[in-house]
């Protein structure tokens, strides 16, 4: 992607339909080139690996972008790209082709990608589906049908089967209504109330609720509103409720609160609002949604999210494999294209005609069903999230992504690179506990918790011999941490504050015996001992551990604890200085 293209993205304010189309075309240009020059039904975007094989990774890089390409074709036809997809889909679904993708099997990544293909088929019966011969259509339907008989995780994946069935029905197949009802019933069992779902398990509540559960349910609403009005009404009402909470996950400049898995999907954080627009559900005034989406996308375009050749990279604010999931292949970041679903709506849609409206938020928002207390400090462009009871088994960096004391839209958070030294753990906003001073453990899955607007509490056991009760008291950009510790073994603990960027060789810092402060531009991280700590320090964690900054500084407090009962209290701030 050339410098001129990058500048056009950075200056795009995303306030008109034309601005969205221009941005999509710019981001699509290097991807389109790769698709048109590939000689197989897949695209090789890079050499990094994922839990699935290379063929699946290349198929994902081809099909996943359809989340945006399909809607784009509604607004602007592109016969050259359409014909390339037709040719590759013919080869990928023909069992006699040397490039056949292979049969879909249990827990197959192909099932995930089939959902983007399903949306495209739902949108384009004439422009896309009619391009295939009867035999080719049969091959595609047979291939998609294989997914319906496969085992899948009992979570948001359930919606993939629902979308596949809707697409197959739209293509002329008689579908099994009983199985569809069973899948929809399973989704019902994951509903928690107040517009919130759990993603299979009660501890899983993250961005998948927005860009999966509600996103797919709103697609269902769009295509099934007349045939299934009761369920469509239910999905709509839930989306409206969820929107009242979800707007609090974004700060005043559109930056979303980073936490949870799949952060490399980046501006998919805004996909829920695109789905509301697509389904014609005014959950918030159209002008507020225009403001929120515009600021969100403009904010993302200021970050280094593209590779040297213009592809979306794996990472967050910059290219970064350290924070990636095992299921992140080079084409995975194009999940972000879900937000371009709004390109499928007509130019006369009220969203396009609406004037941007300011968004008013209260200073505090307790999201009981989301297990999160959100703070929007007065006169600040900053949202802080205090979670409790969130967890995901067998997830890389689960403790870092779900169980920090606090997450921030201005400071981000860090994940460990290794486990042998405190610096390798990049333990910002956690209490790291060690028996030998070398290997540290932090809060992960908790044994008890509660949240109110005034405090967040949890009980956790870093070791079998150690029980810790932590209470957090947030106020503005600061919070107080109180740890009640009972241990039958000696411990060495370190209390981490907010990480912030290290731009030069050394950080701008001040250090006392029981307090530490680091400054970097508009950001200030400070930690102050109130009771129980020995001394303070400042360190430079391993590079590329923060989702926001390639190099960071981290203030911390330290204490050696003998066997017994102890209390530690400190004051921690991640403070922004507005221009």
Coordinates of C-alpha atoms in Angstrom, one line a residue:
X1 CA 0.0 0.0 0.0
X2 CA 1.5 3.3 -1.1
X3 CA 2.1 6.4 1.1
X4 CA -0.8 8.2 -0.7
X5 CA -3.2 5.3 0.1
X6 CA -2.1 5.3 3.7
X7 CA -2.7 9.0 4.0
X8 CA -6.1 8.7 2.5
X9 CA -7.0 6.2 5.1
X10 CA -5.6 8.3 8.0
X11 CA -7.5 11.3 6.8
X12 CA -10.8 9.5 6.2
X13 CA -13.5 10.7 8.6
X14 CA -16.0 7.9 7.8
X15 CA -19.0 10.2 7.7
X16 CA -20.4 9.3 4.3
X17 CA -21.2 6.2 2.3
X18 CA -18.5 7.3 -0.2
X19 CA -15.9 7.5 2.6
X20 CA -16.6 3.9 3.6
X21 CA -16.5 2.7 0.0
X22 CA -13.2 4.6 -0.6
X23 CA -11.7 3.1 2.5
X24 CA -12.8 -0.4 1.7
X25 CA -11.4 -0.2 -1.8
X26 CA -8.1 1.1 -0.5
X27 CA -7.8 -1.8 2.0
X28 CA -9.0 -4.3 -0.6
X29 CA -6.4 -3.3 -3.3
X30 CA -3.5 -5.5 -2.2
X31 CA -5.9 -8.3 -1.2
X32 CA -7.5 -8.2 -4.6
X33 CA -4.2 -8.4 -6.4
X34 CA -3.3 -11.5 -4.3
X35 CA -6.6 -13.1 -5.1
X36 CA -6.4 -12.4 -8.9
X37 CA -2.8 -13.7 -9.2
X38 CA -3.3 -16.9 -7.1
X39 CA -3.6 -20.0 -9.2
X40 CA -5.5 -22.0 -6.5
X41 CA -8.6 -21.6 -4.4
X42 CA -6.7 -19.9 -1.6
X43 CA -4.3 -17.1 -0.9
X44 CA -0.8 -17.4 0.7
X45 CA -0.4 -14.3 2.8
X46 CA 2.6 -15.3 4.9
X47 CA 4.7 -18.0 6.5
X48 CA 3.4 -18.0 10.1
X49 CA 1.4 -20.9 11.2
X50 CA -1.9 -21.7 13.0
X51 CA -3.5 -24.7 14.6
X52 CA -4.9 -25.7 11.2
X53 CA -2.9 -26.6 8.1
X54 CA -1.7 -24.4 5.2
X55 CA -4.6 -25.3 2.9
X56 CA -7.1 -24.2 5.6
X57 CA -5.1 -21.0 6.2
X58 CA -5.1 -20.2 2.5
X59 CA -8.8 -20.9 2.1
X60 CA -9.5 -18.7 5.1
X61 CA -7.5 -15.8 3.5
X62 CA -9.7 -16.2 0.4
X63 CA -13.1 -16.7 1.9
X64 CA -13.0 -14.6 5.1
X65 CA -12.8 -11.3 3.3
X66 CA -16.2 -12.0 1.8
X67 CA -17.6 -10.6 5.1
X68 CA -16.8 -7.2 3.5
X69 CA -16.7 -8.1 -0.2
X70 CA -20.2 -9.5 -0.3
X71 CA -21.7 -6.3 1.1
X72 CA -19.4 -4.2 -1.2
X73 CA -20.8 -6.0 -4.2
X74 CA -24.3 -4.7 -3.3
X75 CA -23.0 -1.1 -3.6
X76 CA -20.4 -1.6 -6.4
X77 CA -20.2 -4.5 -8.8
X78 CA -16.8 -5.9 -9.5
X79 CA -17.1 -8.5 -12.2
X80 CA -13.3 -9.3 -12.4
X81 CA -13.1 -10.1 -8.7
X82 CA -16.5 -11.9 -8.7
X83 CA -15.3 -14.1 -11.6
X84 CA -12.1 -14.9 -9.7
X85 CA -14.2 -16.0 -6.7
X86 CA -16.5 -18.1 -8.9
X87 CA -13.5 -19.9 -10.5
X88 CA -11.9 -20.6 -7.1
X89 CA -15.1 -21.7 -5.5
X90 CA -15.6 -24.2 -8.3
X91 CA -12.2 -25.7 -7.8
X92 CA -12.4 -25.7 -4.0
X93 CA -15.7 -27.5 -3.9
X94 CA -15.2 -30.0 -6.7
X95 CA -14.1 -33.4 -5.3
X96 CA -12.5 -34.3 -8.7
X97 CA -10.4 -31.1 -8.7
X98 CA -6.7 -31.4 -7.6
X99 CA -7.4 -28.2 -5.6
X100 CA -10.4 -29.6 -3.8
X101 CA -10.5 -28.2 -0.2
X102 CA -11.4 -31.6 1.2
X103 CA -14.5 -32.7 3.0
X104 CA -15.5 -30.7 6.1
X105 CA -14.9 -32.7 9.3
X106 CA -15.7 -32.2 13.0
X107 CA -14.5 -28.9 14.5
X108 CA -13.2 -27.8 11.1
X109 CA -12.0 -24.3 10.4
X110 CA -13.9 -24.5 7.1
X111 CA -17.1 -24.3 9.1
X112 CA -16.1 -20.8 10.4
X113 CA -15.3 -19.6 6.9
X114 CA -18.5 -21.1 5.4
X115 CA -20.4 -18.4 7.3
X116 CA -18.9 -15.6 5.2
X117 CA -19.7 -17.6 2.0
X118 CA -23.2 -18.1 3.3
X119 CA -23.7 -14.3 3.8
X120 CA -22.5 -13.8 0.2
X121 CA -24.9 -16.3 -1.2
X122 CA -27.8 -14.7 0.8
X123 CA -26.9 -11.3 -0.6
X124 CA -26.3 -12.3 -4.2
X125 CA -28.5 -15.0 -5.7
X126 CA -28.3 -13.3 -9.1
X127 CA -24.9 -11.6 -9.2
X128 CA -23.0 -14.5 -7.7
X129 CA -25.0 -17.8 -7.4
X130 CA -26.3 -17.7 -10.9
X131 CA -22.7 -17.7 -12.3
X132 CA -22.4 -21.4 -11.4
X133 CA -23.7 -24.3 -13.5
X134 CA -26.2 -26.6 -12.0
X135 CA -23.5 -29.2 -11.3
X136 CA -21.2 -26.6 -9.7
X137 CA -24.1 -25.4 -7.6
X138 CA -24.7 -28.9 -6.5
X139 CA -21.0 -29.3 -5.5
X140 CA -21.1 -26.2 -3.4
X141 CA -24.3 -27.2 -1.6
X142 CA -23.0 -30.8 -1.0
X143 CA -19.8 -29.3 0.4
X144 CA -21.7 -26.9 2.7
X145 CA -24.1 -29.6 3.8
X146 CA -21.1 -31.6 5.2
X147 CA -20.7 -28.9 7.8
X148 CA -24.2 -29.5 9.1
X149 CA -23.5 -33.1 10.2
X150 CA -20.2 -32.2 12.0
X151 CA -19.5 -31.7 15.7
X152 CA -18.7 -28.2 16.6
X153 CA -18.1 -26.3 19.9
X154 CA -21.3 -25.5 21.7
X155 CA -20.8 -21.7 21.5
X156 CA -21.0 -19.0 18.9
X157 CA -20.1 -21.6 16.2
X158 CA -23.8 -22.7 16.5
X159 CA -24.7 -19.7 14.4
X160 CA -22.5 -20.9 11.6
X161 CA -24.8 -23.8 11.0
X162 CA -27.8 -21.5 11.2
X163 CA -26.3 -19.2 8.5
X164 CA -25.4 -22.2 6.3
X165 CA -28.9 -23.5 6.5
X166 CA -30.4 -20.1 5.5
X167 CA -28.0 -19.8 2.6
X168 CA -28.8 -23.4 1.4
X169 CA -32.5 -22.7 1.6
X170 CA -32.0 -19.5 -0.4
X171 CA -30.1 -21.5 -3.0
X172 CA -33.2 -23.8 -3.4
X173 CA -32.5 -26.7 -1.0
X174 CA -35.1 -28.0 1.4
X175 CA -33.5 -27.7 4.8
X176 CA -34.1 -29.7 8.0
X177 CA -36.3 -27.4 10.1
X178 CA -36.0 -29.7 13.1
X179 CA -32.2 -29.4 13.2
X180 CA -32.5 -25.6 12.7
X181 CA -34.8 -25.3 15.6
X182 CA -32.4 -27.4 17.8
X183 CA -29.5 -25.0 16.9
X184 CA -31.6 -22.0 17.7
X185 CA -32.7 -23.6 20.9
X186 CA -29.1 -24.1 21.9
X187 CA -28.4 -20.4 21.2
X188 CA -31.4 -19.6 23.5
X189 CA -29.8 -21.6 26.3
X190 CA -26.7 -19.3 26.1
X191 CA -28.8 -16.2 26.6
X192 CA -28.2 -14.6 30.0
X193 CA -30.6 -11.6 30.0
X194 CA -30.2 -7.8 29.6
X195 CA -29.0 -8.4 26.0
X196 CA -26.1 -10.6 27.0
X197 CA -25.1 -14.1 25.9
X198 CA -22.3 -16.4 27.2
X199 CA -20.0 -17.8 24.6
X200 CA -20.6 -21.4 25.5
X201 CA -19.5 -21.1 29.2
X202 CA -20.6 -18.7 31.8
X203 CA -17.0 -17.2 32.2
X204 CA -16.8 -16.4 28.4
X205 CA -18.2 -12.9 27.8
X206 CA -16.2 -10.8 25.5
X207 CA -16.3 -9.3 22.0
X208 CA -17.8 -12.5 20.6
X209 CA -21.1 -11.4 22.1
X210 CA -21.0 -8.3 19.8
X211 CA -19.4 -9.5 16.6
X212 CA -20.7 -13.0 16.8
X213 CA -23.9 -13.6 18.7
X214 CA -25.6 -10.3 18.0
X215 CA -24.0 -9.9 14.6
X216 CA -25.3 -13.2 13.3
X217 CA -28.7 -12.8 15.0
X218 CA -29.2 -9.4 13.2
X219 CA -28.3 -11.1 9.9
X220 CA -31.0 -13.6 10.8
X221 CA -33.4 -10.7 11.5
X222 CA -32.7 -9.2 8.1
X223 CA -33.5 -12.3 6.2
X224 CA -36.1 -14.0 8.4
X225 CA -38.1 -11.0 9.8
X226 CA -41.2 -11.9 7.8
X227 CA -41.0 -15.7 8.1
X228 CA -40.0 -15.9 11.8
X229 CA -41.3 -12.7 13.3
X230 CA -41.4 -13.8 16.9
X231 CA -37.7 -14.8 17.0
X232 CA -36.7 -11.8 14.9
X233 CA -38.5 -9.6 17.4
X234 CA -36.7 -11.3 20.3
X235 CA -33.3 -11.0 18.6
X236 CA -34.0 -7.3 17.9
X237 CA -35.1 -6.5 21.5
X238 CA -31.9 -8.1 22.8
X239 CA -29.7 -6.2 20.4
X240 CA -31.3 -2.9 21.5
X241 CA -30.7 -3.8 25.2
X242 CA -27.1 -4.8 24.5
X243 CA -26.4 -1.5 22.6
X244 CA -27.1 0.5 25.7
X245 CA -24.2 -1.3 27.4
X246 CA -21.9 -1.7 24.5
X247 CA -21.5 2.0 23.7
X248 CA -19.6 2.2 27.1
X249 CA -16.9 -0.1 25.7
X250 CA -15.6 2.8 23.5
X251 CA -13.9 5.9 24.7
X252 CA -14.8 9.4 23.4
X253 CA -12.4 9.0 20.4
X254 CA -13.7 5.6 19.4
X255 CA -11.0 3.5 20.9
X256 CA -12.5 0.2 22.2
X257 CA -11.5 -1.3 25.5
X258 CA -8.9 -4.0 24.7
X259 CA -9.5 -7.2 26.6
X260 CA -10.3 -10.9 25.8
X261 CA -9.3 -13.1 22.9
X262 CA -9.1 -12.4 19.2
X263 CA -7.9 -8.9 19.5
X264 CA -6.3 -9.1 16.1
X265 CA -9.8 -8.8 14.6
X266 CA -9.4 -5.1 15.5
X267 CA -12.2 -3.0 14.0
X268 CA -14.6 -5.9 14.1
X269 CA -15.3 -4.3 17.5
X270 CA -17.6 -2.0 15.6
X271 CA -19.3 -4.8 13.6
X272 CA -22.3 -4.9 15.9
X273 CA -23.3 -1.4 14.9
X274 CA -22.9 -2.2 11.2
X275 CA -25.2 -5.2 11.8
X276 CA -27.8 -2.9 13.5
X277 CA -27.7 -0.7 10.4
X278 CA -28.0 -3.7 8.1
X279 CA -31.0 -5.0 9.9
X280 CA -32.5 -1.5 10.2
X281 CA -32.6 -1.6 14.0
X282 CA -32.2 1.9 15.5
X283 CA -30.9 0.6 18.9
X284 CA -29.3 4.0 19.3
X285 CA -30.1 7.1 17.3
X286 CA -28.6 6.8 13.8
X287 CA -26.6 9.9 14.4
X288 CA -25.0 8.4 17.5
X289 CA -24.1 5.2 15.6
X290 CA -22.6 7.3 12.9
X291 CA -20.4 9.2 15.4
X292 CA -19.3 6.0 17.1
X293 CA -18.5 4.0 14.0
X294 CA -16.8 7.0 12.4
X295 CA -14.5 7.7 15.4
X296 CA -13.8 4.0 15.8
X297 CA -12.7 3.4 12.3
X298 CA -10.8 6.7 12.1
X299 CA -9.0 5.8 15.3
X300 CA -8.0 2.4 13.9
X301 CA -6.7 4.0 10.6
X302 CA -4.1 5.9 12.7
X303 CA -2.5 2.7 13.9
X304 CA 0.3 0.6 12.2
X305 CA -2.1 -2.2 11.4
X306 CA -1.0 -2.9 7.8
X307 CA 2.1 -4.8 6.6
X308 CA 4.6 -3.2 4.2
X309 CA 2.6 -4.5 1.2
X310 CA -0.8 -3.3 2.6
X311 CA -2.3 -6.4 4.2
X312 CA -3.9 -6.4 7.6
X313 CA -1.3 -7.8 9.9
X314 CA -1.6 -10.2 12.9
X315 CA -1.4 -7.9 16.0
X316 CA -3.3 -5.0 17.5
X317 CA -1.9 -1.5 17.3
X318 CA 1.1 -2.9 15.5
X319 CA 2.2 -6.2 13.9
X320 CA 2.7 -8.7 16.8
X321 CA 2.7 -12.5 16.8
X322 CA 3.4 -12.6 20.6
X323 CA -0.2 -11.7 21.5
X324 CA -1.8 -13.9 18.7
X325 CA -4.1 -16.8 19.2
X326 CA -3.3 -20.3 18.0
X327 CA -6.1 -19.9 15.4
X328 CA -4.7 -16.7 13.9
X329 CA -3.3 -17.4 10.4
X330 CA -2.2 -14.6 8.1
X331 CA -5.7 -14.2 6.7
X332 CA -7.4 -14.2 10.1
X333 CA -7.4 -10.4 10.6
X334 CA -9.9 -10.0 7.8
X335 CA -12.6 -10.8 10.4
X336 CA -12.5 -7.0 10.7
X337 CA -14.3 -6.8 7.4
X338 CA -17.5 -7.7 9.2
X339 CA -17.8 -4.0 10.0
X340 CA -18.2 -3.3 6.2
X341 CA -21.6 -5.1 6.3
X342 CA -23.2 -1.6 6.3
X343 CA -22.1 -1.3 2.6
X344 CA -25.0 -3.6 1.8
X345 CA -27.6 -1.0 2.8
X346 CA -29.1 1.4 0.3
X347 CA -27.8 4.9 -0.1
X348 CA -31.1 6.2 1.1
X349 CA -30.8 4.4 4.4
X350 CA -31.4 6.8 7.3
X351 CA -27.9 6.1 8.7
X352 CA -26.3 7.7 5.7
X353 CA -28.7 10.7 5.9
X354 CA -28.2 11.2 9.7
X355 CA -26.1 14.0 11.1
X356 CA -23.5 12.9 13.6
X357 CA -24.7 13.2 17.2
X358 CA -22.8 13.5 20.4
X359 CA -22.8 10.4 22.7
X360 CA -23.6 11.0 26.3
X361 CA -22.2 8.5 28.8
X362 CA -22.5 8.3 32.6
X363 CA -19.2 8.2 34.5
X364 CA -19.9 4.6 35.7
X365 CA -21.6 1.7 34.0
X366 CA -21.9 -1.6 35.8
X367 CA -22.4 -4.4 33.2
X368 CA -23.7 -7.1 35.5
X369 CA -24.3 -9.7 32.7
X370 CA -20.9 -8.8 31.1
X371 CA -19.0 -9.1 34.4
X372 CA -17.5 -5.7 33.9
X373 CA -17.4 -2.3 35.7
X374 CA -16.7 0.5 33.1
X375 CA -15.4 3.9 34.1
X376 CA -15.4 7.0 31.9
X377 CA -13.5 9.6 33.9
X378 CA -15.0 13.1 33.6
X379 CA -13.3 15.4 31.1
X380 CA -11.1 12.5 29.9
X381 CA -10.8 10.5 26.6
X382 CA -10.4 7.2 28.4
X383 CA -12.4 4.1 29.4
X384 CA -11.2 1.7 32.1
X385 CA -12.7 -1.7 32.5
X386 CA -12.6 -3.7 35.8
X387 CA -13.6 -7.3 35.1
X388 CA -14.4 -10.2 37.5
X389 CA -15.1 -13.8 36.8
X390 CA -14.1 -13.9 33.2
X391 CA -12.0 -16.8 32.0
X392 CA -11.4 -19.1 29.1
X393 CA -9.8 -22.6 29.5
X394 CA -7.0 -23.6 27.2
X395 CA -6.6 -20.1 25.9
X396 CA -3.2 -18.6 25.2
X397 CA -2.5 -15.7 27.6
X398 CA -5.9 -16.2 29.2
X399 CA -4.9 -14.6 32.5
X400 CA -3.6 -11.5 30.7
X401 CA -6.6 -11.2 28.4
X402 CA -9.4 -11.8 30.9
X403 CA -8.1 -11.4 34.4
X404 CA -6.1 -8.2 34.8
X405 CA -7.2 -5.9 37.6
X406 CA -8.0 -3.3 35.0
X407 CA -8.0 -2.7 31.2
X408 CA -7.6 0.6 29.5
X409 CA -8.3 2.2 26.1
X410 CA -5.3 4.5 26.5
X411 CA -2.7 2.2 28.0
X412 CA -3.7 -1.2 26.6
X413 CA -2.4 -4.3 28.3
X414 CA 0.5 -6.7 28.0
X415 CA 0.9 -10.5 27.6
X416 CA 3.8 -12.7 28.8
X417 CA 6.5 -13.6 26.3
X418 CA 8.1 -16.2 28.6
X419 CA 7.9 -17.4 32.2
X420 CA 11.4 -17.4 33.7
X421 CA 11.8 -13.7 34.7
X422 CA 9.5 -11.0 35.9
X423 CA 10.5 -8.9 32.8
X424 CA 9.4 -11.6 30.5
X425 CA 5.9 -11.8 32.1
X426 CA 5.2 -8.1 31.4
X427 CA 2.9 -8.2 34.4
X428 CA 1.1 -4.9 34.2
X429 CA -2.0 -4.4 36.4
X430 CA -1.6 -7.7 38.2
X431 CA -0.1 -8.9 41.4
X432 CA 2.5 -11.4 40.4
X433 CA 3.2 -14.1 43.1
X434 CA 6.4 -16.2 43.3
X435 CA 7.8 -18.8 45.6
X436 CA 11.4 -18.5 44.3
X437 CA 11.5 -15.0 42.9
X438 CA 11.9 -16.3 39.3
X439 CA 8.7 -18.0 38.3
X440 CA 5.6 -15.9 38.9
X441 CA 1.9 -16.6 38.9
X442 CA -1.0 -14.2 38.6
X443 CA -4.7 -14.2 39.0
X444 CA -6.5 -16.4 36.5
X445 CA -9.6 -18.3 37.2
X446 CA -11.2 -17.0 40.4
X447 CA -13.0 -18.9 43.1
X448 CA -15.4 -16.2 44.1
X449 CA -16.2 -12.6 42.9
X450 CA -18.7 -9.8 43.0
X451 CA -19.0 -6.4 41.3
X452 CA -20.7 -3.2 42.4
X453 CA -20.4 0.4 41.1
X454 CA -18.0 1.1 44.0
X455 CA -15.8 -2.0 44.2
X456 CA -14.7 -5.3 42.5
X457 CA -13.9 -8.3 44.7
X458 CA -12.4 -11.7 43.9
X459 CA -10.8 -14.7 45.7
X460 CA -8.0 -16.4 44.0
X461 CA -5.4 -19.1 44.7
X462 CA -2.1 -18.7 42.8
X463 CA -0.8 -21.7 44.7
X464 CA -2.5 -24.4 46.7
X465 CA -0.9 -23.0 49.8
X466 CA -1.8 -19.4 49.1
X467 CA -5.2 -17.7 49.3
X468 CA -5.7 -14.1 48.2
X469 CA -8.8 -11.9 48.5
X470 CA -8.4 -8.7 46.4
X471 CA -10.8 -5.7 46.4
X472 CA -10.5 -2.9 43.9
X473 CA -11.9 0.5 44.6
X474 CA -12.0 2.6 41.3
X475 CA -12.3 6.4 41.1
X476 CA -11.6 8.4 38.0
X477 CA -8.3 7.2 36.4
X478 CA -7.1 5.8 39.7
X479 CA -8.0 2.8 41.9
X480 CA -7.0 1.4 45.2
X481 CA -6.0 -2.3 45.5
X482 CA -6.4 -4.2 48.8
X483 CA -5.0 -7.7 49.0
X484 CA -5.7 -9.9 52.0
X485 CA -3.1 -12.8 51.8
X486 CA -2.9 -16.0 53.7
X487 CA 0.1 -18.1 52.9
X488 CA 1.7 -21.3 54.3
X489 CA 4.9 -20.7 52.2
X490 CA 7.2 -17.7 51.9
X491 CA 6.4 -15.5 48.9
X492 CA 7.9 -12.8 46.8
X493 CA 5.3 -10.6 45.2
X494 CA 5.4 -7.7 42.7
X495 CA 2.5 -5.3 42.1
X496 CA 2.4 -3.9 38.5
X497 CA 1.0 -0.6 37.4
X498 CA 0.0 0.5 33.9
X499 CA 2.5 0.0 31.1
X500 CA 3.2 2.9 28.9
X501 CA 5.4 3.5 25.8
X502 CA 9.1 3.7 26.0
X503 CA 10.1 6.0 23.1
X504 CA 13.8 6.6 23.8
X505 CA 16.6 4.7 25.4
X506 CA 15.4 5.6 28.9
X507 CA 12.0 6.4 30.4
X508 CA 11.1 9.7 32.0
X509 CA 10.7 8.6 35.5
X510 CA 10.6 9.5 39.2
X511 CA 11.3 6.9 41.9
X512 CA 10.9 7.0 45.7
X513 CA 11.2 4.2 48.3
X514 CA 7.5 3.4 48.2
X515 CA 6.3 5.0 44.9
X516 CA 7.2 5.1 41.3
X517 CA 6.1 7.3 38.4
X518 CA 6.7 7.0 34.6
X519 CA 5.7 9.6 32.0
X520 CA 5.5 9.3 28.3
X521 CA 3.9 12.0 26.3
X522 CA 0.3 12.4 27.4
X523 CA 0.4 9.3 29.6
X524 CA 1.4 9.0 33.2
X525 CA 1.6 5.7 35.1
X526 CA 2.0 5.9 38.9
X527 CA 1.9 3.4 41.8
X528 CA 2.0 4.4 45.5
X529 CA 2.4 2.0 48.4
X530 CA 0.0 2.6 51.2
X531 CA 0.6 -0.4 53.4
X532 CA 2.8 -3.5 53.4
X533 CA 5.3 -3.1 50.5
X534 CA 9.1 -3.0 50.9
X535 CA 10.1 -0.7 47.9
X536 CA 9.2 0.5 44.4
X537 CA 10.9 0.0 41.1
X538 CA 10.6 0.7 37.3
X539 CA 11.5 -1.9 34.7
X540 CA 11.5 -2.4 30.9
X541 CA 9.5 -5.5 30.1
X542 CA 10.4 -7.7 27.1
X543 CA 9.6 -5.9 23.8
X544 CA 6.4 -6.6 21.9
X545 CA 4.5 -7.7 24.9
X546 CA 2.1 -4.8 25.0
X547 CA -0.8 -4.8 22.5
X548 CA -0.4 -1.0 22.2
X549 CA 3.3 -0.2 22.3
X550 CA 6.4 -2.1 21.0
X551 CA 8.5 -1.0 23.9
X552 CA 7.2 -0.2 27.4
X553 CA 8.1 0.9 30.9
X554 CA 6.3 -0.5 34.0
X555 CA 6.3 0.8 37.6
X556 CA 5.9 -1.7 40.3
X557 CA 6.0 -2.4 44.0
X558 CA 7.7 -5.3 45.7
X559 CA 7.4 -7.3 48.9
X560 CA 8.8 -10.5 50.5
X561 CA 6.1 -12.2 52.6
X562 CA 6.9 -14.8 55.3
X563 CA 4.4 -17.5 56.2
X564 CA 1.3 -16.0 57.8
X565 CA -1.5 -13.4 57.1
X566 CA -0.7 -10.1 55.4
X567 CA -2.4 -7.1 53.9
X568 CA -1.1 -5.0 51.0
X569 CA -2.7 -1.7 49.9
X570 CA -1.6 0.5 47.1
X571 CA -2.9 3.4 44.9
X572 CA -2.5 2.9 41.1
X573 CA -3.2 5.4 38.4
X574 CA -3.1 5.4 34.6
X575 CA -3.5 9.1 34.0
X576 CA -4.0 11.0 30.7
X577 CA -3.1 14.6 30.2
X578 CA -5.5 16.0 27.5
X579 CA -4.2 18.6 25.1

